[in-house]
Tab-separated table of C-alpha atoms in Angstrom:
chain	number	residue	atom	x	y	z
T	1	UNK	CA	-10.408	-7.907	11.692
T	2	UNK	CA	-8.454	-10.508	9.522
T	3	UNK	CA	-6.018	-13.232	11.420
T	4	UNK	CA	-2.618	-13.753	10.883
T	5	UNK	CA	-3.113	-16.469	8.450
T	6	UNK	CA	-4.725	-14.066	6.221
T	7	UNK	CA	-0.923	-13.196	5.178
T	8	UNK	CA	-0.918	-16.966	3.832
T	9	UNK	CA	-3.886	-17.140	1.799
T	10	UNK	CA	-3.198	-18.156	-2.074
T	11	UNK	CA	-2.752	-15.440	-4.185
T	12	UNK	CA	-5.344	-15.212	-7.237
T	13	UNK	CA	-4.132	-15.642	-10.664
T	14	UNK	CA	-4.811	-11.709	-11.290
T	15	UNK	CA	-3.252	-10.738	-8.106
T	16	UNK	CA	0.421	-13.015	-9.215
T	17	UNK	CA	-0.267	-11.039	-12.550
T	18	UNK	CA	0.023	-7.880	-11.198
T	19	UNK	CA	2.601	-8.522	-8.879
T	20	UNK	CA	4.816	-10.054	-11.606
T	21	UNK	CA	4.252	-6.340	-12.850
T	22	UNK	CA	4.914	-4.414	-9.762
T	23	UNK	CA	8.500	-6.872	-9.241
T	24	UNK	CA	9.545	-5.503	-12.799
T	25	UNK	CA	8.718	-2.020	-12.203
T	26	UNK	CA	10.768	-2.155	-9.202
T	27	UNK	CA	13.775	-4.355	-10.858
T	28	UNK	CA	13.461	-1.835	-13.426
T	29	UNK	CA	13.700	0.996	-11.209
T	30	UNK	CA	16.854	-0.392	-9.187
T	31	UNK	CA	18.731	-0.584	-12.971
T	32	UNK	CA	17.830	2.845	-14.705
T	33	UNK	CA	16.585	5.228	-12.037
T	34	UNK	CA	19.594	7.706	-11.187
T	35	UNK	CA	18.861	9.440	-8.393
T	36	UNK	CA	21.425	11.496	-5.927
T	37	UNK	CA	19.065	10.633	-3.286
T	38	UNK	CA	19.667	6.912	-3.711
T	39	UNK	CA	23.304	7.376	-2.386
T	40	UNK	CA	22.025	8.524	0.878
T	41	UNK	CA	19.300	6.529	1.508
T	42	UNK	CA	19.251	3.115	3.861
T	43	UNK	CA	16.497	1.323	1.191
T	44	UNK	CA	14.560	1.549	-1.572
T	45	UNK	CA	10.607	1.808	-0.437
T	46	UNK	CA	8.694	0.965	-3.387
T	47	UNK	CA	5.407	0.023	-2.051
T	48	UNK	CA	3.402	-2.996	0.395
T	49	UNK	CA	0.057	-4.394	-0.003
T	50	UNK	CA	-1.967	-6.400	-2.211
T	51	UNK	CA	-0.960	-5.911	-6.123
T	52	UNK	CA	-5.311	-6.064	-6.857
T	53	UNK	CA	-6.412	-3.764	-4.234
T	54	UNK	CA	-9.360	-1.850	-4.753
T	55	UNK	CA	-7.721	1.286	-2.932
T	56	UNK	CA	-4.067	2.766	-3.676
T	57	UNK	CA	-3.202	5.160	-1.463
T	58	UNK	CA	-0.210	7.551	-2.290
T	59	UNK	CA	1.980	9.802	-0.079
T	60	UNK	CA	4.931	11.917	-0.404
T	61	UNK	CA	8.259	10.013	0.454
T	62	UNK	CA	9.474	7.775	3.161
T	63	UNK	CA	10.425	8.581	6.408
T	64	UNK	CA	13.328	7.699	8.520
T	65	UNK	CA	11.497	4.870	9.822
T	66	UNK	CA	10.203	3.993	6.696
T	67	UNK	CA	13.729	4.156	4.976
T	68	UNK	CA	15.401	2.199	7.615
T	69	UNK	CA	12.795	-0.789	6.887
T	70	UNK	CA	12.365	-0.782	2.914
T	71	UNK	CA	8.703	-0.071	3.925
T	72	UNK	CA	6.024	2.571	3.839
T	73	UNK	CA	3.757	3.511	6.671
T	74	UNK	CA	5.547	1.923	9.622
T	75	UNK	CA	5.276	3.816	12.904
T	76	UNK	CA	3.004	5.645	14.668
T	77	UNK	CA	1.347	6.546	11.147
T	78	UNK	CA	1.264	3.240	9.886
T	79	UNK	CA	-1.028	2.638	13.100
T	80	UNK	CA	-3.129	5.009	12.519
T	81	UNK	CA	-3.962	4.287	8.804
T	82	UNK	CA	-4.484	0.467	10.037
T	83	UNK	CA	-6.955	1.922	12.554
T	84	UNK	CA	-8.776	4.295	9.831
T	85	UNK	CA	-9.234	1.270	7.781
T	86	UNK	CA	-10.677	-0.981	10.585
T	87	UNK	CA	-13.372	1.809	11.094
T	88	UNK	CA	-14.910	0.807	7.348
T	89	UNK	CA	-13.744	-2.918	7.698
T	90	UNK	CA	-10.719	-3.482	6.155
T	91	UNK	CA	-7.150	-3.780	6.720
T	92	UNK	CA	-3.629	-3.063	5.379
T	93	UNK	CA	-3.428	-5.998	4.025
T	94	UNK	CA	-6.703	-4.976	2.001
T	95	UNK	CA	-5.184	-1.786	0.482
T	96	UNK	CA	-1.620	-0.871	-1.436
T	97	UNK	CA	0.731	1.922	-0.063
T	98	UNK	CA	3.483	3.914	-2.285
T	99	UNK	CA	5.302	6.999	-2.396
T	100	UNK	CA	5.439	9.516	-4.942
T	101	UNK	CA	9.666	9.343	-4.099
T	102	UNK	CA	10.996	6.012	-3.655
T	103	UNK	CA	14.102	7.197	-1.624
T	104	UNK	CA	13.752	9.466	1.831
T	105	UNK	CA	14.905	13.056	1.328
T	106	UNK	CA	17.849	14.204	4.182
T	107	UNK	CA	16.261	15.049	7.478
T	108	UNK	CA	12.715	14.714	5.205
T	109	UNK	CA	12.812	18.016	3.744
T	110	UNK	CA	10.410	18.223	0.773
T	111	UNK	CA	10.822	16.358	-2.539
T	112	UNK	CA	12.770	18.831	-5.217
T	113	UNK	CA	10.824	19.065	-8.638
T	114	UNK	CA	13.588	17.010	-10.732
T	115	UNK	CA	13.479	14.691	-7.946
T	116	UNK	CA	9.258	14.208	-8.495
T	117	UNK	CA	10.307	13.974	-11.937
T	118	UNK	CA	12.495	11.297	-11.977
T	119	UNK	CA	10.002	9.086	-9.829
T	120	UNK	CA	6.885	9.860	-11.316
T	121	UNK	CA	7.122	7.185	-14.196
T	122	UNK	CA	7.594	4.290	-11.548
T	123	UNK	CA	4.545	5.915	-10.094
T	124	UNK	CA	2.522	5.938	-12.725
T	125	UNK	CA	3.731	2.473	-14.147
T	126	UNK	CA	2.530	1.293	-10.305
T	127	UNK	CA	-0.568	2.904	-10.909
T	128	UNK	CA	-1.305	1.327	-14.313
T	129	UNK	CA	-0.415	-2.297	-12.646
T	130	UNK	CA	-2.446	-2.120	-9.732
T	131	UNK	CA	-5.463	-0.733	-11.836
T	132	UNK	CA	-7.189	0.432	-8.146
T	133	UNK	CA	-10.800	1.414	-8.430
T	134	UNK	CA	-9.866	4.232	-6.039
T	135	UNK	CA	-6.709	6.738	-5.465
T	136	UNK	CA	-5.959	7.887	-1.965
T	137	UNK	CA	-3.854	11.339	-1.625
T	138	UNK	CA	-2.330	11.413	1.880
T	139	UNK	CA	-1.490	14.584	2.703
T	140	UNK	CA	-1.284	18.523	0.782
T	141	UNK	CA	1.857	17.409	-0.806
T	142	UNK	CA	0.720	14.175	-2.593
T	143	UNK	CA	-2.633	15.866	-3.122
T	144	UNK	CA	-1.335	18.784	-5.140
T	145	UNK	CA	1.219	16.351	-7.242
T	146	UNK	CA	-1.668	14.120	-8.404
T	147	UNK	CA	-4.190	16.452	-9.183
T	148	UNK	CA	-2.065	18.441	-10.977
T	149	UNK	CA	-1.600	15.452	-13.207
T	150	UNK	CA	1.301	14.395	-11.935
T	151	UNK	CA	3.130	17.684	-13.286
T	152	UNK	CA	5.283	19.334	-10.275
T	153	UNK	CA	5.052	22.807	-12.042
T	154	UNK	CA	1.452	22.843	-11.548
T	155	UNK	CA	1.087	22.019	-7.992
T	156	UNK	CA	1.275	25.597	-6.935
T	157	UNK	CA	-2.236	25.909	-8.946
T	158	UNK	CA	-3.758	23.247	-7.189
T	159	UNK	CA	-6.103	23.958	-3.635
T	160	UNK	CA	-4.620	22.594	-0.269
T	161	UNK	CA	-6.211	19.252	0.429
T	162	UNK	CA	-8.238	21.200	3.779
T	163	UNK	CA	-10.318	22.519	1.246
T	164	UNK	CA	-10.469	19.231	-1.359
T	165	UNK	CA	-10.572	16.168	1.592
T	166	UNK	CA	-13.479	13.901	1.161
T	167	UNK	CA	-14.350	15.636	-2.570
T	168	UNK	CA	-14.089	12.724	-5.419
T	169	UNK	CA	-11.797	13.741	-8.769
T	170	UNK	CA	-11.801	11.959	-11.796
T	171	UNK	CA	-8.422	11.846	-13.406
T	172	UNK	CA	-6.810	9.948	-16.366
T	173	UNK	CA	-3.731	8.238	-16.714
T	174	UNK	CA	-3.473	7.277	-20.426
T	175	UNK	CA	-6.439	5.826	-21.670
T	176	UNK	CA	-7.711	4.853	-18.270
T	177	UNK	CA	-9.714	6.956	-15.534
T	178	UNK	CA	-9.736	7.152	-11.687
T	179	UNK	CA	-11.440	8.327	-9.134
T	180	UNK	CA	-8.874	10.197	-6.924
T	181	UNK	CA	-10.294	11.237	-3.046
T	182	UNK	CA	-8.120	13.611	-0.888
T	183	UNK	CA	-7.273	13.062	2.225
T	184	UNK	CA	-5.576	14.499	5.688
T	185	UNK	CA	-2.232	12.907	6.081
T	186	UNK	CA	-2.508	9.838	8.776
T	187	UNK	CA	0.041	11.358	10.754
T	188	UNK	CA	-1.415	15.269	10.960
T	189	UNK	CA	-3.914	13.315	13.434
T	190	UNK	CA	-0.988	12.965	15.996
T	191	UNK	CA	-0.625	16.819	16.027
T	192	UNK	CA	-3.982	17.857	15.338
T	193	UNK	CA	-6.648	15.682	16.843
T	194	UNK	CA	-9.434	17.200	15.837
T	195	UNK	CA	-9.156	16.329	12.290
T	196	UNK	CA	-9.558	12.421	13.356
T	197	UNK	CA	-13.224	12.601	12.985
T	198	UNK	CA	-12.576	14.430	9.782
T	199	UNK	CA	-10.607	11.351	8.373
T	200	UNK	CA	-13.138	9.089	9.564
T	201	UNK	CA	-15.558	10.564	7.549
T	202	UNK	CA	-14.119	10.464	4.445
T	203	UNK	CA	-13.112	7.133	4.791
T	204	UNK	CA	-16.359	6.145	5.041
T	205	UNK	CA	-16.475	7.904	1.751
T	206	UNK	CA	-13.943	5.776	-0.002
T	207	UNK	CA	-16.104	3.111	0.566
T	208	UNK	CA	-19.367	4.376	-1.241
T	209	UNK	CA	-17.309	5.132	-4.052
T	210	UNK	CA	-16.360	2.009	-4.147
T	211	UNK	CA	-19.792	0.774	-4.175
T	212	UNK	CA	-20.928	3.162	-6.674
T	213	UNK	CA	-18.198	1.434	-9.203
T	214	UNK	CA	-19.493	-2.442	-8.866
């Protein structure tokens, strides 16, 4: 477990690189992206974490929580992701966090396909900054969206992630390729306990991938 002054250490010349990216995707976003959700949203959440993380994971859209604060993964959820990644020996401060939508949905309903649409380059642009050896799907929603290659007309062809969790996908953005592992939202732990030792298990996966690409 890290201490508090790991949130000082010096950033590494690649990491200031890619977060000089990330802070112009997001300026970038604030100018062009229209939006109606952006008129009733507190904040923008764009993403946390460190800009040269080895693992991105991606969810759906903020919460209320999350919208209130400008950041993803606060809460009870939040918790539970920080306690997922203790279990293989790293933190949040290890990882990066987005959304596929950048502004919450009213009352969280689910994301609208021009909606998706509108977000997805900011998305992808994040993706193509961070360069992580390993995507993260939280969740059926988020699963669906990215293995359908980011193409919301497709999602309906794509299996729920209870059936893809733990199962490695290669998929490529561009010229570049990642490895994409499904899993269980965080949060479905809080209502269904069972599938914590499911999580567990294929977070130990995400780390033999991992090792597999050094």
């Amino acid at each position: 477990m890290q201490s508090d002054l790991s949130n000082f250490k010096k950033k590494t010349p690649t990491q200031e690189k890619k977060q000089k990216l990330l802070d112009k995707i997001k300026s970038n976003l604030l100018q062009k992206l229209v939006c109606p959700l952006r008129d009733e949203a507190t904040n923008l959440v764009f993403g946390k974490g460190n800009s040269n993380a080895d693992i991105l994971f991606i969810g759906e859209a903020p919460g209320e929580k999350e919208d209130l604060q400008g950041i993803p993964f606060v809460g009870r959820a939040g918790k539970e992701l920080d306690q997922l990644l203790h279990s293989i020996n790293l933190s949040l401060e290890d990882v990066y966090i987005a959304n596929i939508l950048k502004y919450r949905p009213p009352k969280n309903r689910d994301p609208k396909k021009d909606e998706i649409k509108n977000h997805t380059p900011y998305l992808i642009e994040q993706i193509k900054a961070i360069k992580p050896k390993v995507i993260c799907t939280l969740g059926n929603f988020s699963t669906k969206f990215v293995l359908s290659k980011f193409n919301p007309d497709e999602m309906k062809k794509i299996e729920g992630v209870s059936n893809l969790h733990g199962k490695p996908v290669n998929i490529k953005i561009d010229k570049l390729t990642f490895k994409v592992v499904p899993l269980y939202h965080p949060a479905a732990m809080l209502y269904r306990p069972k599938l914590r030792g499911a999580l567990k298990k294929d977070f130990k996966k995400i780390n033999k991938v991992i090792k597999k690409d050094n």
